[in-house]
Tab-separated table of C-alpha atoms in Angstrom:
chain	number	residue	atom	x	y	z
A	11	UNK	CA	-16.991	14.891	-17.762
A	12	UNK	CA	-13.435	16.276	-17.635
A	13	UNK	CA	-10.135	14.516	-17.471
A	14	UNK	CA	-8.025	16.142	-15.271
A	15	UNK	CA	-4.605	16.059	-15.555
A	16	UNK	CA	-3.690	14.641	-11.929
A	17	UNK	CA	-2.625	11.172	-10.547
A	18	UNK	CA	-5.827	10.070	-8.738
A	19	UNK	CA	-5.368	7.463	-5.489
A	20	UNK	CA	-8.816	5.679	-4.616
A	21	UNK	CA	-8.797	3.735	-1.748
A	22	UNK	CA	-11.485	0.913	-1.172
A	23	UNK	CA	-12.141	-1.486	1.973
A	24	UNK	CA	-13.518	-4.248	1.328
A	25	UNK	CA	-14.379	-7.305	3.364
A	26	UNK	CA	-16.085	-10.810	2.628
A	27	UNK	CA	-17.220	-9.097	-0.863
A	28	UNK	CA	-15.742	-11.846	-3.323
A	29	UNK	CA	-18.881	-12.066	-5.164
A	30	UNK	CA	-18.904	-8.210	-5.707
A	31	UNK	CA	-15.521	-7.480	-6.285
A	32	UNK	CA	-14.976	-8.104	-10.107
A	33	UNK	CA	-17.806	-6.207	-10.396
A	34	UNK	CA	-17.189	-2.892	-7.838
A	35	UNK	CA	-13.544	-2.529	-9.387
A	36	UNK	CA	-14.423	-2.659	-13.038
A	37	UNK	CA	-16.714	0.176	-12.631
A	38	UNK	CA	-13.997	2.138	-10.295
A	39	UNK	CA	-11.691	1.062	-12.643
A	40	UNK	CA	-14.123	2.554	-15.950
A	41	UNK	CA	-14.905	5.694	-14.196
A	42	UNK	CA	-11.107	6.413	-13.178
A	43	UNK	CA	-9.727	6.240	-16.097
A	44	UNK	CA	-12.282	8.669	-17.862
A	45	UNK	CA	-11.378	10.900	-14.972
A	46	UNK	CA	-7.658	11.201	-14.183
A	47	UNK	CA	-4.913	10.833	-16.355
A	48	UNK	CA	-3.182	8.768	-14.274
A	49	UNK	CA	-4.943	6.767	-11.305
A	50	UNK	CA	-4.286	3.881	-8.998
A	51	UNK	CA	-6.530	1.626	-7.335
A	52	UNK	CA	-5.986	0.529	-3.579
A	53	UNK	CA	-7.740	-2.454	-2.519
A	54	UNK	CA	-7.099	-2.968	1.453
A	55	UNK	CA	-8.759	-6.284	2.495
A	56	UNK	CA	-9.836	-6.255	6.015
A	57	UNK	CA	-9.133	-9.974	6.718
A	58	UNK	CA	-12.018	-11.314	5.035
A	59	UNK	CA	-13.132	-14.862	5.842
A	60	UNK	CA	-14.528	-15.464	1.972
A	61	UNK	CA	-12.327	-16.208	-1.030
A	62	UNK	CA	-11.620	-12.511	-1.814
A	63	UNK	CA	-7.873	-12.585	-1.312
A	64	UNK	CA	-8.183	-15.007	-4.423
A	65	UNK	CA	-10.365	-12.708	-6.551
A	66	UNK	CA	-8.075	-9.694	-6.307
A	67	UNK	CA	-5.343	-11.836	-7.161
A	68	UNK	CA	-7.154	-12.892	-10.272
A	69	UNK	CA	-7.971	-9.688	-10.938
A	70	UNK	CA	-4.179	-8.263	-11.027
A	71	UNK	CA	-2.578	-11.179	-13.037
A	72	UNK	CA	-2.466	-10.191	-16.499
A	73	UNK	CA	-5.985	-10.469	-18.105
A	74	UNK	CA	-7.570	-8.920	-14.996
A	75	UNK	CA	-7.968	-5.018	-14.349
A	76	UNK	CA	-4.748	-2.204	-14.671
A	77	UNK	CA	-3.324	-0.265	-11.604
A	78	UNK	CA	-4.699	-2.229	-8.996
A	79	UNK	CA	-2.835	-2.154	-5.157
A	80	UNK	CA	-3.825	-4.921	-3.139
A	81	UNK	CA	-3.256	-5.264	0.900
A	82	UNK	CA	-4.420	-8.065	2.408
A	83	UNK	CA	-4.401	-7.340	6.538
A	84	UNK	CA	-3.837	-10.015	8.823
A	85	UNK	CA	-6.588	-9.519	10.917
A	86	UNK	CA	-9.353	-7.375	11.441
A	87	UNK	CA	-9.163	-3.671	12.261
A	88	UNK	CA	-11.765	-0.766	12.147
A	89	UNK	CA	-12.334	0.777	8.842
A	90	UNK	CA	-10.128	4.380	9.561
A	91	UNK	CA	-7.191	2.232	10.180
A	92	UNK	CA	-7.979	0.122	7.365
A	93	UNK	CA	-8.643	3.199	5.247
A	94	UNK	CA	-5.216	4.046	6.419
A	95	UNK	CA	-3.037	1.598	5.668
A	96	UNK	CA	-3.898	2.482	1.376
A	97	UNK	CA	-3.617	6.273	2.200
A	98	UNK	CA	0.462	5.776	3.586
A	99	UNK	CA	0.758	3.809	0.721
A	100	UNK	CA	-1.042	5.771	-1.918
A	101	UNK	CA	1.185	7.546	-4.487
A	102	UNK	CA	-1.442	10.354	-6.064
A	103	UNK	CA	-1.389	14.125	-5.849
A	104	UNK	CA	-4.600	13.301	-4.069
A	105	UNK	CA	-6.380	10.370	-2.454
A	106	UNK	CA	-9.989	9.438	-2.036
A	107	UNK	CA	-11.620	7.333	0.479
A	108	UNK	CA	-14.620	5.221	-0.585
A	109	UNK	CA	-16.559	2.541	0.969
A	110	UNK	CA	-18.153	0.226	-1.678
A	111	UNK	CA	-20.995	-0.435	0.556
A	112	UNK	CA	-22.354	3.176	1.281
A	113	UNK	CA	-20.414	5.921	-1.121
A	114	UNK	CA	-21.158	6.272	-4.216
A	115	UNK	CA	-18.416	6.830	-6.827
A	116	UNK	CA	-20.416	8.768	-9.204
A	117	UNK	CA	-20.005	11.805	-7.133
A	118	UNK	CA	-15.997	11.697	-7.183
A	119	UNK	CA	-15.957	14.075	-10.264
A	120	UNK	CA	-17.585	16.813	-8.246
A	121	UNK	CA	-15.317	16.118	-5.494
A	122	UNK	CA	-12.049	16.698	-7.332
A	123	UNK	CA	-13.334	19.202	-9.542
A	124	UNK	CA	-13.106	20.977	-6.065
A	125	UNK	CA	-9.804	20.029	-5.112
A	126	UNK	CA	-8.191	21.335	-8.395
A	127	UNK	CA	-9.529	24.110	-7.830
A	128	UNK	CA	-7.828	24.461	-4.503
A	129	UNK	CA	-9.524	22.636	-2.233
A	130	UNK	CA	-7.473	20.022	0.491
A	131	UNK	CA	-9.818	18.461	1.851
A	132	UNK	CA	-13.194	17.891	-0.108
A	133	UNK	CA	-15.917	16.024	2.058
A	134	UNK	CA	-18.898	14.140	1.234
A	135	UNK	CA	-21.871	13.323	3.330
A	136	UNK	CA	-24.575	10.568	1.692
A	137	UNK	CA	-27.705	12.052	3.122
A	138	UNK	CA	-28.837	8.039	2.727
A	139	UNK	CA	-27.955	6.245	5.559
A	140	UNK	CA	-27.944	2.347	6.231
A	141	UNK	CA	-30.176	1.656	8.705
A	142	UNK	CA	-28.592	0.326	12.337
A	143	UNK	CA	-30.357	-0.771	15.321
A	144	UNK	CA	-31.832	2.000	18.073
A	145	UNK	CA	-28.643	1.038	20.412
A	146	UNK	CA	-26.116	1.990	17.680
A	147	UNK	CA	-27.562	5.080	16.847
A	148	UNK	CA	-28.098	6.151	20.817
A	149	UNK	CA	-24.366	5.705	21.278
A	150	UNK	CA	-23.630	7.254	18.002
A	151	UNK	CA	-25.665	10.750	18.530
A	152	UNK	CA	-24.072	10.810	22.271
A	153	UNK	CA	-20.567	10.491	20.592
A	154	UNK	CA	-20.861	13.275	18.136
A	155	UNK	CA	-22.948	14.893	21.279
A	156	UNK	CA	-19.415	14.864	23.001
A	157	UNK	CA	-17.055	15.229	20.565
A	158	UNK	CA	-18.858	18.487	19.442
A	159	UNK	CA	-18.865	19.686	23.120
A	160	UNK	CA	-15.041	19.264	23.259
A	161	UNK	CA	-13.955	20.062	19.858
A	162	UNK	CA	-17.027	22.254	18.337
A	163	UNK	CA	-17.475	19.915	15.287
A	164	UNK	CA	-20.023	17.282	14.039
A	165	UNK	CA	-17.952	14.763	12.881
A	166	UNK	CA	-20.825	12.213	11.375
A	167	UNK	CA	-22.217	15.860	9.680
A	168	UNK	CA	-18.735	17.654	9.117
A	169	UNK	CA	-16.170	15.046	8.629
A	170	UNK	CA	-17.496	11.758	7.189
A	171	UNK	CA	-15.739	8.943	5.863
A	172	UNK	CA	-16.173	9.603	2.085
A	173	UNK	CA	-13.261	12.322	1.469
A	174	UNK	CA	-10.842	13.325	-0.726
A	175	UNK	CA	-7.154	14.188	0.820
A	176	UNK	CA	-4.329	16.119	-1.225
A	177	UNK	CA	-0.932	14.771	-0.786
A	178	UNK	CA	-0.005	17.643	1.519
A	179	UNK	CA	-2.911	16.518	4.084
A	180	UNK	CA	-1.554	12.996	3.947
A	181	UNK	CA	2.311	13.810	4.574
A	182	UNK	CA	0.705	16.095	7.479
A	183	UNK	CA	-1.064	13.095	9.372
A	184	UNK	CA	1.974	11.219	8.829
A	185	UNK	CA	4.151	13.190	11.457
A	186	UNK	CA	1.398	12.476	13.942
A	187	UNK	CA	2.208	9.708	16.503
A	188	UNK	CA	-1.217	7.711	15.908
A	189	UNK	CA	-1.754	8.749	12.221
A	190	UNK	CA	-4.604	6.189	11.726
A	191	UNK	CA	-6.704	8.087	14.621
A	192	UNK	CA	-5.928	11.290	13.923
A	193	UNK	CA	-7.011	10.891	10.178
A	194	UNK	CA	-10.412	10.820	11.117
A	195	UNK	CA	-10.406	13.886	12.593
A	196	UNK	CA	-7.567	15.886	11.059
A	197	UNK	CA	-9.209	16.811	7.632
A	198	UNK	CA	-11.802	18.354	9.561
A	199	UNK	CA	-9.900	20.350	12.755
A	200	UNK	CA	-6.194	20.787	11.322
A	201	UNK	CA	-7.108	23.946	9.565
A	202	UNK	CA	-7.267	23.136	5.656
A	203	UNK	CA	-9.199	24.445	3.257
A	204	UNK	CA	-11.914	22.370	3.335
A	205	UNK	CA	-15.434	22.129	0.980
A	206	UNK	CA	-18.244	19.887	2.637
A	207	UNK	CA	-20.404	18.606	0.029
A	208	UNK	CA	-23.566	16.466	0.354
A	209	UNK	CA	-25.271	14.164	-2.158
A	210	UNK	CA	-28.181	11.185	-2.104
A	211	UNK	CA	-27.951	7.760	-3.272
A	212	UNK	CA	-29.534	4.460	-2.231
A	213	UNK	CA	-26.640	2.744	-0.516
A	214	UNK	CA	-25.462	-0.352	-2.045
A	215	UNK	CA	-25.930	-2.710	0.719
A	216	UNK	CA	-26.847	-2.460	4.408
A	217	UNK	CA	-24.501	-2.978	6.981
A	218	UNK	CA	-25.505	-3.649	10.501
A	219	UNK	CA	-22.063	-2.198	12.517
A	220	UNK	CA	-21.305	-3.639	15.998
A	221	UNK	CA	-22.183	-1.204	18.937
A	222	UNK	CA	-19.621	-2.736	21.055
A	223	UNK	CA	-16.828	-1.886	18.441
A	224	UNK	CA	-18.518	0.915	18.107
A	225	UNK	CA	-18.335	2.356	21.451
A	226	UNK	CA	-14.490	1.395	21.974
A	227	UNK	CA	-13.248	2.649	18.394
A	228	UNK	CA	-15.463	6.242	19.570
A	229	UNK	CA	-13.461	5.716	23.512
A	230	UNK	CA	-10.154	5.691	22.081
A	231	UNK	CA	-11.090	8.839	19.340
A	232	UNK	CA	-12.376	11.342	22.008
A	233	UNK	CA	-9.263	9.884	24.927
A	234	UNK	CA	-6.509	10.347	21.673
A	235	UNK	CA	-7.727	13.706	20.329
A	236	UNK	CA	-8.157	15.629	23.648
A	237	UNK	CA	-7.428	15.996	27.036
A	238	UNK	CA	-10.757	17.165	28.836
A	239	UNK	CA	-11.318	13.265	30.314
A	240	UNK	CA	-8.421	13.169	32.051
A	241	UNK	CA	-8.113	16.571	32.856
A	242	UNK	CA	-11.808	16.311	34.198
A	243	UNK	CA	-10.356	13.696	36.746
A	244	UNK	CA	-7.417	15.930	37.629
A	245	UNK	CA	-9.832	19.042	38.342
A	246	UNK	CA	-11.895	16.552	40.331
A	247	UNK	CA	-8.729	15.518	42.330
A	248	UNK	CA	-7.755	19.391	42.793
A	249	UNK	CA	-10.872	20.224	43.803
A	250	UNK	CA	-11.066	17.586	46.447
A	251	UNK	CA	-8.097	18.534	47.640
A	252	UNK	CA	-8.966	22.191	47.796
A	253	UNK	CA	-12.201	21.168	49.607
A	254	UNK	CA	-10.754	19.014	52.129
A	255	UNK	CA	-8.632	21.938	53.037
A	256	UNK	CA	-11.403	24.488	53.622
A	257	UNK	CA	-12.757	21.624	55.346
A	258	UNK	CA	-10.220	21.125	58.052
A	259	UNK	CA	-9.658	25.315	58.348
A	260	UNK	CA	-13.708	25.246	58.917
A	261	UNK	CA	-13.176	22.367	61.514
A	262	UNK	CA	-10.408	24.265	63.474
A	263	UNK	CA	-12.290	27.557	63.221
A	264	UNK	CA	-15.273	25.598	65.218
A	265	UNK	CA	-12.354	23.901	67.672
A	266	UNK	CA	-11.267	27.778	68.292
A	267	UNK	CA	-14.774	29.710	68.133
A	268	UNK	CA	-17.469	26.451	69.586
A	269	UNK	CA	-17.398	25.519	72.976
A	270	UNK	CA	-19.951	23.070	73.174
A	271	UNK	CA	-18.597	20.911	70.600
A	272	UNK	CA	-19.088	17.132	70.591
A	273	UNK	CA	-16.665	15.359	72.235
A	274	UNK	CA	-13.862	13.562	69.392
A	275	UNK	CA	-16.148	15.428	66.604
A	276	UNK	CA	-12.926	18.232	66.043
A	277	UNK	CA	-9.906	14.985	65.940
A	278	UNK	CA	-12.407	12.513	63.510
A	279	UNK	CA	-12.697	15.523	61.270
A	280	UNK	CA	-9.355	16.589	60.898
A	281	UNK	CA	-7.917	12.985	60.377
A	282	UNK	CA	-11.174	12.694	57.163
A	283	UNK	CA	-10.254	16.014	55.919
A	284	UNK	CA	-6.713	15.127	55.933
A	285	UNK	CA	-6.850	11.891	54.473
A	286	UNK	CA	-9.182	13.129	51.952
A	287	UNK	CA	-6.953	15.587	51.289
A	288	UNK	CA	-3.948	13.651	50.783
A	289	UNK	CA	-6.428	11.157	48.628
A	290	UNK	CA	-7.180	13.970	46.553
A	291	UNK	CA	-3.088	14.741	46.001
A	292	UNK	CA	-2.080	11.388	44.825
A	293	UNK	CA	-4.985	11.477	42.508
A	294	UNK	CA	-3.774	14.762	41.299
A	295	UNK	CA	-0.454	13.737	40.329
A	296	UNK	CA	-1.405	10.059	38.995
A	297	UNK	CA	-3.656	12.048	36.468
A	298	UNK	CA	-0.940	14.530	35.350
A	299	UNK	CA	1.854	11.415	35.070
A	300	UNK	CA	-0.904	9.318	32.979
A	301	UNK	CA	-1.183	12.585	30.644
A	302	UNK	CA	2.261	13.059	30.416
A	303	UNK	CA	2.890	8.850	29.539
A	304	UNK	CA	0.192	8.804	27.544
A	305	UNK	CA	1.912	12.117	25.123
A	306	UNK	CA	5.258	9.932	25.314
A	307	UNK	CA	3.936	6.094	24.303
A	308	UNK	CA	4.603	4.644	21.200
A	309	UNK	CA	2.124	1.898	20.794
A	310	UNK	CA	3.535	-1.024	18.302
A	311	UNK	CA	1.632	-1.070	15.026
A	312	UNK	CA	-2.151	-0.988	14.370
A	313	UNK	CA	-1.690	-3.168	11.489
A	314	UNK	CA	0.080	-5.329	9.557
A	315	UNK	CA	-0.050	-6.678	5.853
A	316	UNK	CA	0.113	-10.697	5.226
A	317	UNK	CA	-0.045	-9.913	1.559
A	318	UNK	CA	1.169	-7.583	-1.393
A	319	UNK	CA	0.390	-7.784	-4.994
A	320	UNK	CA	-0.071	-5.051	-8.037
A	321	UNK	CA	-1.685	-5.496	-11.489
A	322	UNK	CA	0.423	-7.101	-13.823
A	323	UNK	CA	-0.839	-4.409	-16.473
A	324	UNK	CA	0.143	-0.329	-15.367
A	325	UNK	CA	-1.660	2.349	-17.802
A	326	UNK	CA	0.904	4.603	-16.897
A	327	UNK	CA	3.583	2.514	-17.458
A	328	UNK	CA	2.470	2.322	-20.542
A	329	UNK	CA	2.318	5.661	-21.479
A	330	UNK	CA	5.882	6.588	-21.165
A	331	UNK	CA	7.759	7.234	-24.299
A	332	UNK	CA	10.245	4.938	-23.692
A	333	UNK	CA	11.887	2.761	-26.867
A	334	UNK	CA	13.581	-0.749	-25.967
A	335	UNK	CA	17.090	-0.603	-27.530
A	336	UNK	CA	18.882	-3.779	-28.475
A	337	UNK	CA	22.325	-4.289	-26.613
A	338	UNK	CA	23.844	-5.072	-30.122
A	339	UNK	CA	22.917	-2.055	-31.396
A	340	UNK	CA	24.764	-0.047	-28.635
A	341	UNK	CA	27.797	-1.665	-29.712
A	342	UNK	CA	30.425	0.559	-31.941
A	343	UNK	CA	30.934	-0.362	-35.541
A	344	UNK	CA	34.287	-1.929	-35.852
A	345	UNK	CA	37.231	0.088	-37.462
A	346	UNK	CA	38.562	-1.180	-41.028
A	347	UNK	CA	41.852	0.165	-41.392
A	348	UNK	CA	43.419	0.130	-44.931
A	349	UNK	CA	46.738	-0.534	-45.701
A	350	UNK	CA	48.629	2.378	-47.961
């Protein structure tokens, strides 16, 4: 296997793992540093309930592992905004994603053997799934269902969570206004050049995910990366508006053409049709102003860290050529003047 000569970001969630963690980042740590010349590892821990904000911190004092990055979140967040908060922080020339639970390592070689050769986004799809419950998976195939419909892309097949991000892609999501939503997406519709790979390995452990966290966290993806629900309900509005108009020139065309009309029919329509009509108005311009707010708000932040901590030991810290230099020794040699 190849060491490239690249700084290499890896960015792992992990929550209630404390048993598994010494031994997950000792063999991220192994393979890293047979791949990149320089690497970092970013440990973002999802609030866990366990003892694993201790481990890490046992594992960065100064007989633990090198280059770890450890973020310890407050509370609870899904895993792209998670995944997020090590990729703003990451400092690589590029930056992989990996969940301990499902992706397996192993294949990062192939994955930046790709991106040095040009590659921006490289992503990689376990054909191995963990197995969830019939309700999950319903809501899951009529996400991607919709999402494809709106945006023409798979995102379980054609964007999945395992990736690898130049530094380019990252500084790109970072001028976005929600750039923990749009990350998800963003590798895969923002026009880079982009390799899809696919492997198979036995994930590491199941893990059952919550449909109803599910279901809002897949909401808030398809309302934040397009328009078409809201502009469904303003077509709706202007075509009840449009209707109710025909409506009331049909109703006056019967008042001017019908003579045995019923009597009060002509004066009930009209005031439906126009009330309809002006129903359909307000609705019209509610939707656009929601659009428009909804382009303009700047929600307060998805996250935030309780606690910070590196590895006492840096590789690349090490490697400089840098020589300590006693302050005495920077000191001039005094001037003996003879007397003649």
């Amino acid at each position: 296997m190849p060491c490239y000569p690249v700084f290499l970001s890896v960015v792992l969630v992990v929550r209630n793992q404390a048993a598994q963690l010494e031994q997950i980042l000792s063999d991220a740590d192994r393979r890293l540093a047979a791949l990149a010349s320089d690497y970092e590892l970013i440990i973002v821990d999802n609030a866990s309930a366990d003892g694993s904000v201790g481990e890490l911190k046992r594992l960065t004092q100064e007989d633990g592992l090198p280059n770890l990055q450890v973020y310890a979140l407050t509370k609870e967040v899904d895993t792209n905004t998670a995944s997020w908060v090590g990729m703003e922080n990451a400092l690589g020339d590029y930056v992989a994603v990996i969940n301990p639970l499902t992706d397996d390592i192993a294949f990062l070689p192939k994955m930046l053997e790709r991106a040095t050769q040009g590659a921006d986004v490289v992503l990689a799809r376990n054909e191995q799934r963990p197995e969830q419950t019939w309700a999950y998976n319903g809501a899951f195939a009529v996400f991607n269902a919709l999402y494809k419909y709106f945006h023409g892309i798979n995102l379980s097949r054609e964007a999945p969570d395992y990736r690898l991000l130049s530094k380019q892609v990252i500084n790109f999501i970072l001028q976005h206004p929600q750039p923990a939503m749009a990350y998800r997406h963003i590798p895969a519709t923002g026009g880079f050049s982009r390799e899809n790979l696919s492997y198979s390995a036995p994930p590491r452990a199941s893990h059952t995910k919550h449909l109803g966290d599910s279901v809002d966290r897949g909401t808030r993806l398809l309302v934040s990366t397009t328009r078409a629900p809201m502009r469904l309900v303003t077509s709706l509005s202007l075509f009840g508006a449009v209707a109710s108009l025909l409506y009331s020139l049909y109703v006056v065309g019967v008042a001017l053409l019908k003579d045995n009309v019923a009597p009060g029919w002509i004066s009930l329509s009209l005031q439906q049709s126009g009330m309809f009509f002006l129903i359909s108005l307000v609705l019209l311009v509610l939707g656009e102003y929601v659009l428009h707010m909804a382009s303009l708000s700047n929600q307060g932040p998805a996250y935030h860290v309780a606690q910070e901590f590196t590895s006492a030991r840096m590789t690349r810290q090490e490697k400089l050529n840098v020589e300590e230099v006693s302050t005495a020794s920077l000191q001039p040699e005094p001037r003996i003047e003879r007397a003649g």
